[in-house]
XYZ file of C-alpha atoms in Angstrom:
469
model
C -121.557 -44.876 37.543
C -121.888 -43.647 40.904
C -119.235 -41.588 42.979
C -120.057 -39.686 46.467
C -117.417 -38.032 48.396
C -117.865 -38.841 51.880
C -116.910 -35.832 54.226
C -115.476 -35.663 57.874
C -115.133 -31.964 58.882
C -113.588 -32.562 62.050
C -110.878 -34.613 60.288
C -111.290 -32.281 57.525
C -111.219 -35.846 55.225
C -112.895 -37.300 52.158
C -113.272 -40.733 51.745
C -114.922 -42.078 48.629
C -117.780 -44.583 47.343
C -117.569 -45.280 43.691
C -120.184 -48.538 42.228
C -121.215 -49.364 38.555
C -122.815 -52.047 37.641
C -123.219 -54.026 41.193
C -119.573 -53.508 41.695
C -118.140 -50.959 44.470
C -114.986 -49.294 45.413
C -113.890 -47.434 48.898
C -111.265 -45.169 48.626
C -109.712 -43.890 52.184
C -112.131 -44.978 54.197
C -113.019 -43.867 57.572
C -112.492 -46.300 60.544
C -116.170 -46.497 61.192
C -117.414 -48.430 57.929
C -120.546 -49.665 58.765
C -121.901 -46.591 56.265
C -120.131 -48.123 53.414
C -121.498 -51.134 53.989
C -125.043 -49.691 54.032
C -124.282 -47.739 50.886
C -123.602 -50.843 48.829
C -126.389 -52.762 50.290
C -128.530 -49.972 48.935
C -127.472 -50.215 45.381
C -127.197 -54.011 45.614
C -123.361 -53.930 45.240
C -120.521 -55.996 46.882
C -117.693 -53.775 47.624
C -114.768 -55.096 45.693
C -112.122 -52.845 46.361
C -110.920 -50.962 49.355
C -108.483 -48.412 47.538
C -105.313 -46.496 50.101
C -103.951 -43.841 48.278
C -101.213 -43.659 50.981
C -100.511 -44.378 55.083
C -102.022 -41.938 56.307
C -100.953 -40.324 59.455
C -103.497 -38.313 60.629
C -106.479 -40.975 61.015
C -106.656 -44.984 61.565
C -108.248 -45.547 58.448
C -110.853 -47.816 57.868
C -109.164 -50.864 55.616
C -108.423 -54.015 58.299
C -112.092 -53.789 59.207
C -114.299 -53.108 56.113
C -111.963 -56.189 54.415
C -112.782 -58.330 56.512
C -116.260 -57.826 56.683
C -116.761 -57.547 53.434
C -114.122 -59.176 51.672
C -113.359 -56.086 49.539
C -109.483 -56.596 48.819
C -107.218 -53.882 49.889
C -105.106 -51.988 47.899
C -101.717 -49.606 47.888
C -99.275 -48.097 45.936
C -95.896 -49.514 45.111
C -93.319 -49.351 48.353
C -96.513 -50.386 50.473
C -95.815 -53.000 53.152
C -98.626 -54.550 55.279
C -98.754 -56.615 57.880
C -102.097 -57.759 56.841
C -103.264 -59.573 54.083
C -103.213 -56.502 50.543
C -102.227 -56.367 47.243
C -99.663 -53.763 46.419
C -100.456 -52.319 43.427
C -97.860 -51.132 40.464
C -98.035 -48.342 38.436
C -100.448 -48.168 35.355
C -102.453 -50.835 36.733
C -105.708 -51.468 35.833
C -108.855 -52.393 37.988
C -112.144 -52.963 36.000
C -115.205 -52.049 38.302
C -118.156 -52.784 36.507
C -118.269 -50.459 33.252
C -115.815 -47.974 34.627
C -111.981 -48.591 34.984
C -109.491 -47.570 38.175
C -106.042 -46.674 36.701
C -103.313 -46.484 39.894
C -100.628 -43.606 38.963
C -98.089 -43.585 41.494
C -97.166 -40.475 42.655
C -94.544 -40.585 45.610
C -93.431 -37.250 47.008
C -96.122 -36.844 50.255
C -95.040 -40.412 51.108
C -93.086 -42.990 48.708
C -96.239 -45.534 48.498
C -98.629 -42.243 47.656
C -100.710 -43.453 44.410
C -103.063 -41.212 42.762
C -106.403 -42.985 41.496
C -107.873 -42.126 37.921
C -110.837 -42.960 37.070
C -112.179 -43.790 33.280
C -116.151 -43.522 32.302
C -117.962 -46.348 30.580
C -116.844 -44.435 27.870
C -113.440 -44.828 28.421
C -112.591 -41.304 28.797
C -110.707 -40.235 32.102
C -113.714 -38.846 34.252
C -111.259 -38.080 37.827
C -108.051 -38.621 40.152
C -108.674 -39.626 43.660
C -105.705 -38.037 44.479
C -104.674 -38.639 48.424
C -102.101 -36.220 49.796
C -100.483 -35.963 46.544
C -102.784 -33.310 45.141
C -105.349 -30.839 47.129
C -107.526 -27.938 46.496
C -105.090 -24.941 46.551
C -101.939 -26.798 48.020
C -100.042 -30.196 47.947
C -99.139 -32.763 50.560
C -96.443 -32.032 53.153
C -93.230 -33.572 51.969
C -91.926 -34.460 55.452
C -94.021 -36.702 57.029
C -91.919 -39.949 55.668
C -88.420 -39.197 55.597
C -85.805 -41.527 56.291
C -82.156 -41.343 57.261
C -81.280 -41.702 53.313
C -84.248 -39.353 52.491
C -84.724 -35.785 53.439
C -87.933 -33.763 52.830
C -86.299 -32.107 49.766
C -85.536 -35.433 48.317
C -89.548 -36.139 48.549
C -90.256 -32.938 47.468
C -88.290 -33.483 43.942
C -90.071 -37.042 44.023
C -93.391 -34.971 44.556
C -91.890 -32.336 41.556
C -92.032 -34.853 39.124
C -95.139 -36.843 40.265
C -97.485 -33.949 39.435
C -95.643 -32.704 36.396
C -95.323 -36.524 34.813
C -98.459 -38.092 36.035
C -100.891 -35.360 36.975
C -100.725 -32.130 35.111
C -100.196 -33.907 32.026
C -104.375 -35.085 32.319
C -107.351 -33.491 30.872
C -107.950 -29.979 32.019
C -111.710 -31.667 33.111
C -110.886 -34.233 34.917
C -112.065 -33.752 38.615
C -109.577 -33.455 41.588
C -111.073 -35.123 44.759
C -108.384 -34.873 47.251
C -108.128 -36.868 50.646
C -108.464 -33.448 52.874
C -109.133 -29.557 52.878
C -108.937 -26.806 54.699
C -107.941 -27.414 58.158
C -105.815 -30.630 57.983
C -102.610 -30.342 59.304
C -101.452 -32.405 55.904
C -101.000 -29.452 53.759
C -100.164 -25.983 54.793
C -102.284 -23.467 52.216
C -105.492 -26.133 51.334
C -108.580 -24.374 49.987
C -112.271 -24.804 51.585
C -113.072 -26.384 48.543
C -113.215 -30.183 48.567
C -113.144 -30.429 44.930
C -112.039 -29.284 41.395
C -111.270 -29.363 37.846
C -107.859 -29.933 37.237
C -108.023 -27.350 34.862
C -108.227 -24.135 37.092
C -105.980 -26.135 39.672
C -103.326 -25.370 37.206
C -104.626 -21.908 36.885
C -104.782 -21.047 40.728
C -102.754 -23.786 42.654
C -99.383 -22.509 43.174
C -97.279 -25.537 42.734
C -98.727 -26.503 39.575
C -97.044 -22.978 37.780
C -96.524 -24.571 34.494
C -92.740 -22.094 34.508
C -91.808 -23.323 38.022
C -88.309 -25.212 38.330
C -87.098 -27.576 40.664
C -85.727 -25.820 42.902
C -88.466 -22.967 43.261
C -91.047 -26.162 43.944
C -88.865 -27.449 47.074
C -88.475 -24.790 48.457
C -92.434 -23.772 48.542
C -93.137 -26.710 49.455
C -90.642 -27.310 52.514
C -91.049 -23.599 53.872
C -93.524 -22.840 56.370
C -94.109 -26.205 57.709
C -95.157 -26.296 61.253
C -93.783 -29.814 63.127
C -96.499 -32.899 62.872
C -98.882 -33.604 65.155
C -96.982 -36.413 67.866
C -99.810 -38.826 66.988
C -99.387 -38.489 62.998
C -96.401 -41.755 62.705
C -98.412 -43.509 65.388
C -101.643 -43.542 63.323
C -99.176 -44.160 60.343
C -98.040 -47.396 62.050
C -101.223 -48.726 63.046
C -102.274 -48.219 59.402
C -99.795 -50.597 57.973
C -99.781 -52.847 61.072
C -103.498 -53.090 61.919
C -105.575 -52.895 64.910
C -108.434 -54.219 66.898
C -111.952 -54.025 65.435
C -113.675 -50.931 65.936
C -116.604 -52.787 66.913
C -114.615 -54.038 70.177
C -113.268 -50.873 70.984
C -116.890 -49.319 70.884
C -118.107 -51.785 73.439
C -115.399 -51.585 75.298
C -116.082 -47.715 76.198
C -119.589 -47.112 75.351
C -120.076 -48.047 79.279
C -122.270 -46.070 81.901
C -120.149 -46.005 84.996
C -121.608 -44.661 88.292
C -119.970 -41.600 90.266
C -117.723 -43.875 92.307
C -116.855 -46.209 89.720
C -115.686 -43.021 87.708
C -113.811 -42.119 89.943
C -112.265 -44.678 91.459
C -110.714 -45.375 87.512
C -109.322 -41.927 87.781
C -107.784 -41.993 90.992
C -106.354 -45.030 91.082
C -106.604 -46.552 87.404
C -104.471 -43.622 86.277
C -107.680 -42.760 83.707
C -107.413 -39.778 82.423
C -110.484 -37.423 82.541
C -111.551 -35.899 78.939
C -114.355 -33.489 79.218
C -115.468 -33.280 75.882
C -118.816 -30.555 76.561
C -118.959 -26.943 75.598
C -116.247 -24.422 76.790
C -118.675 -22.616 78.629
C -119.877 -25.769 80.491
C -116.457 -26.447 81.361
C -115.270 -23.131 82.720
C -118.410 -22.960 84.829
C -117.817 -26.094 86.724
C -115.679 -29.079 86.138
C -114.306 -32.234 87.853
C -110.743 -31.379 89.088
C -107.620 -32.361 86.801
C -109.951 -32.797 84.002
C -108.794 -31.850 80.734
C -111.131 -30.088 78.185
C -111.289 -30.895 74.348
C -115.034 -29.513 73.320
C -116.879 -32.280 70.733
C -117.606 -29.387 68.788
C -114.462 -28.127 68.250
C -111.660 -29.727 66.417
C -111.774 -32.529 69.019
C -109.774 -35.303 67.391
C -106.844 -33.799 65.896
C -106.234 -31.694 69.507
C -106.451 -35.165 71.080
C -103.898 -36.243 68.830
C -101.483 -33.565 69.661
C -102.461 -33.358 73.014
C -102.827 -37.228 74.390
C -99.481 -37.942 74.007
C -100.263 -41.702 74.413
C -102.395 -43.873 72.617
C -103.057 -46.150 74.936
C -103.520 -43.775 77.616
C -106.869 -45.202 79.981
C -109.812 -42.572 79.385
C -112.969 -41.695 81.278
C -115.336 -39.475 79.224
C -117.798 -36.657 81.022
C -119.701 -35.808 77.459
C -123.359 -34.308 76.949
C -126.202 -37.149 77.736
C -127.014 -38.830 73.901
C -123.247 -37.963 72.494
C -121.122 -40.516 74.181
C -121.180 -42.606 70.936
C -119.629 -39.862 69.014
C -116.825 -39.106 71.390
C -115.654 -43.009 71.037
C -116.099 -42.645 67.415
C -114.174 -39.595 66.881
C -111.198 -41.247 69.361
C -111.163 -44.062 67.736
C -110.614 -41.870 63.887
C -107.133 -41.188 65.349
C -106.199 -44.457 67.812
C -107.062 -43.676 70.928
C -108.566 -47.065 71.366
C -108.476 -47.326 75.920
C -112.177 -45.695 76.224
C -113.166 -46.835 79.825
C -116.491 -45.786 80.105
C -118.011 -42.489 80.613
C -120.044 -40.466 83.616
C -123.726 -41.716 83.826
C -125.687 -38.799 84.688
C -122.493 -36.592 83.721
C -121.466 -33.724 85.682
C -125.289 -33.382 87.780
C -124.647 -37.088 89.064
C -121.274 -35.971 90.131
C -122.499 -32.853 91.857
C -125.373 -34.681 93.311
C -123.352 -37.326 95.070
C -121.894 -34.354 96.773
C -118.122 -34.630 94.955
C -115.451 -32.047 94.549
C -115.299 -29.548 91.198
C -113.282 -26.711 90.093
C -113.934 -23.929 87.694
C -111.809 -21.469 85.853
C -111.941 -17.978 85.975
C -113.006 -16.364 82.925
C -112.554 -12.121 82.242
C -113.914 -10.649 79.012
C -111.403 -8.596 76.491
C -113.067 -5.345 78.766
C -111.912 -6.601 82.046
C -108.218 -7.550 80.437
C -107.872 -3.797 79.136
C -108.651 -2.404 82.329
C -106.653 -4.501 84.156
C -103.840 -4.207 81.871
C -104.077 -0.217 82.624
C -103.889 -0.388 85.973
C -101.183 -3.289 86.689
C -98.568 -5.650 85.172
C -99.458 -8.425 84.083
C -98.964 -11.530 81.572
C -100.694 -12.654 79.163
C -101.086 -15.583 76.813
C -101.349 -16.233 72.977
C -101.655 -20.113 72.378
C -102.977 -19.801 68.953
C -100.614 -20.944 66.074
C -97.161 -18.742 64.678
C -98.480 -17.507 61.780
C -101.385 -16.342 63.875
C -99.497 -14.615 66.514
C -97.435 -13.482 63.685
C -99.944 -11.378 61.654
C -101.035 -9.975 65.104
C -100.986 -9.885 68.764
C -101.502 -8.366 72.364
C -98.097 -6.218 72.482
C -95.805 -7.550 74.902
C -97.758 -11.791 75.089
C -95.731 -14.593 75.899
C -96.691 -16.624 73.126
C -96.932 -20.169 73.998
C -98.886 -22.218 71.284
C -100.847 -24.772 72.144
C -99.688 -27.385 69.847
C -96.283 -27.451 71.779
C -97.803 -27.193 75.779
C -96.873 -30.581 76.860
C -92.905 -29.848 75.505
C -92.571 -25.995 76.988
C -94.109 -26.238 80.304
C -90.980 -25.824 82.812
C -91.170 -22.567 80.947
C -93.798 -21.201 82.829
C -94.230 -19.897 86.515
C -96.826 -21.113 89.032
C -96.772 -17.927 90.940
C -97.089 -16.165 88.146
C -100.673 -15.095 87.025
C -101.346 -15.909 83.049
C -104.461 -14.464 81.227
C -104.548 -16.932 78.422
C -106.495 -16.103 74.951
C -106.703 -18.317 71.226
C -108.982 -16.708 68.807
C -112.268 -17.252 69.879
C -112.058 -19.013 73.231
C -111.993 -23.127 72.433
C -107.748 -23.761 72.220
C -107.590 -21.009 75.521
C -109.751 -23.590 77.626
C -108.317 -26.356 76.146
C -104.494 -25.121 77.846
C -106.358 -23.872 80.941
C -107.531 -26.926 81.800
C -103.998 -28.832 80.832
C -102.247 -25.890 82.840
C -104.870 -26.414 86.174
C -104.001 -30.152 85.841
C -100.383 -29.265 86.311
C -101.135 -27.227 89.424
C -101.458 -24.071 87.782
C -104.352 -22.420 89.117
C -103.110 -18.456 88.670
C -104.756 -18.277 85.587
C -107.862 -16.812 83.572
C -109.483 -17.032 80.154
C -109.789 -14.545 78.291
C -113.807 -15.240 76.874
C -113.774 -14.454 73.399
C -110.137 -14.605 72.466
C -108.547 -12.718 70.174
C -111.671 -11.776 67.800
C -113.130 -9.549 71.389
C -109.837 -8.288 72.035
C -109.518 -6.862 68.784
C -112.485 -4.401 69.852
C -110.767 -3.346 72.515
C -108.290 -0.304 72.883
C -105.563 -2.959 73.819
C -102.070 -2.366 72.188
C -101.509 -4.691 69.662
C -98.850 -5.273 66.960
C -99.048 -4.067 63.331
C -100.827 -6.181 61.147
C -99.210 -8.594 58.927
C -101.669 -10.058 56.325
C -101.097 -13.863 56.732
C -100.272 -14.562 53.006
C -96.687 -12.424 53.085
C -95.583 -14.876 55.847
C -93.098 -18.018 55.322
């Protein structure tokens, strides 16, 4: 028996490859699949099952396309409805995998299809759960993210209640918890770093396994502190149990080298929008105008989620030479499927051929405290509430970014705004959505919050983060 736990940071996901005996299983696969397909050809085994332990909402999993190309069948929870072809599991099924066996528990609460997945040795004896959004590493899924107008969030909270007390705590202290995310996903509110676990010292350290907690304590844990889903999270959910096009397609459909006037020509009159996906720094230096900036090496795909408010939304890409592929990739993980092309040459073709840029000013955490001394001015938080909550610059508007596109008639054009996150990547990121707007009284703050704490800037008292609800 084999089992590898496939990680996407940026997604802050685990997908999983489990074979014995020539046989293989996929559980929560990624939309790009080809590397499950590779893995099996390795070990000489035909994938057989493609495992969903839920819809999720967060990515376009991986399911329509690695079925069909390898004829793996494709399997959820009771409740489940496709549109494509599946088999819908029931609970205490059995799925024999070479010498090991795939039990399905089903475990509704996070959504009413979630399933957990355990997992007996060739021994027989239960080895691990596969365990979705049901289960993490310190937390549990977010009980709101499938309510219906005869179901609130403390209805699947009780449903969640009883799915880990009757299905899941009541396994071997040794089995091993391998969730569907950690810290970082936007699924769960208190995950740990950890990607895995026994189950064993998740009952000893995960507070909503408390062997004395009651009903009542659990929902309201469970329900408190949740920030509003991402906009794109019942999108992706939809085109999860609807399908879509073939990620193969959509790759060839943007990986495309268009010229300067090509580019933009699709922007200016193909309503594309311009994503500069290259470092912060690049960006605030020098930048096509109206272009909005979500850095590849930040947490690029869930920000376009929140961000892009439509999936379908035409997209030129200016990205560093050698990473266009991986800017598709990571659009396509949460639907943005209307990839255009991107900048051949990037941003030294465009300066070459002589075209307009922009630039935003940037002060350091120095120059803000001396300015602040000397004159009044505003300035920005756009990091998260419980964030601006444990601290901030006395006296910020706090504006989070998650919640720009909603709030902006709230703001002042003639107003100047000195806008900070934490370190300097969500800042840019509303700079450059606030300068396509026709903001342009505003500066970063370089650094963010971290350089403004070594500052003699007034700040609030600190709140440690783990009092707040």
């Amino acid at each position: 028996m084999k089992i590898e736990q496939i990680y996407t940071g940026c997604l802050a996901q685990g997908a999983y490859y489990i074979e014995s005996k020539g046989e293989a299983a996929i559980i929560d696969p990624l939309r790009e699949v080809d590397s499950y397909i590779a893995k099996a050809k390795e070990d000489g085994a035909t994938i057989k099952y493609i495992f969903e332990t839920h819809f999720h909402a967060d990515f376009v999993s991986g399911h329509v396309d690695l079925a069909q190309k390898t004829g793996g069948q494709i399997v959820y929870g009771p409740n489940a409805e496709t549109a494509f072809e599946s088999h819908i599991g029931t609970d205490g099924e059995v799925f024999e995998l070479g010498d090991v066996r795939i039990k399905l528990l089903h475990t509704p609460g996070h959504t009413m299809e979630s399933s957990t997945y355990l997992l007996y040795d060739e021994s027989g004896r239960e080895h691990a759960i596969f365990s979705g959004d049901t289960l993490f590493i310190g937390d549990v899924g977010r009980p709101d993210l499938a309510v219906k107008t005869d179901l609130t969030r403390e209805d699947l909270a009780s449903h969640l209640f009883d799915s880990l007390r009757d299905k899941i705590m009541t396994l071997p202290d040794e089995v091993i918890v391998y969730p569907a995310h950690g810290a970082g996903s936007a699924c769960g509110k208190n995950m740990s770093k950890e990607t895995w676990d026994t189950l064993g010292n998740q009952k000893e350290v995960n507070y909503a396994l408390r062997a004395d907690m009651t009903r009542e304590e659990f929902i309201k844990e469970v329900t408190s502190g949740i920030l509003p889903p991402p906009q794109y999270f019942a999108k992706n959910a939809m085109m999860n149990k609807s399908g879509y096009d073939s990620i193969d397609e959509v790759m060839a459909k943007g990986n495309v080298a268009l010229d300067v006037d090509v580019f933009e020509a699709m922007a200016n009159h193909e309503g594309a929008l311009v994503l500069d996906t290259r470092s912060k720094t690049d960006f605030v230096a020098s930048h096509i105008p109206n272009a909005i900036f979500i850095g590849i090496d930040g947490s690029f795909a869930p920000w376009v989620g929140a961000l892009i408010t439509d999936l379908k939304q035409p997209i030129v890409l200016v990205a560093d030479e050698g990473r266009e592929e991986e800017v598709l990739t990571r659009l396509s993980r949460v639907g943005y499927d209307n990839t255009l092309g991107y900048l051949k040459g990037g941003m030294t073709a465009w300066k070459q051929a002589g075209k307009d840029t922009d630039s935003v000013e940037s002060v350091t955490a120095e120059e803000l405290g001396q300015r602040m001394a000397s004159e009044s001015m505003t300035v920005m938080d756009v990091r998260k509430p419980g964030e601006y909550s444990s601290e901030h610059v006395d006296g910020a508007l706090f504006f989070p970014l998650d919640f720009i596109n909603d709030n902006m008639d709230e703001l002042d054009k003639n107003e100047k705004y000195y806008i900070h996150c934490a370190s300097g990547y969500r800042s840019v990121i509303a700079s450059s959505i606030l300068k396509s707007r026709g903001f342009h009284n505003i500066a970063d703050v370089a650094g963010g919050f971290k350089a403004i704490q070594e500052t003699g800037i007034k700040k609030s008292d600190y709140v440690c983060p783990s009092t707040l609800k």
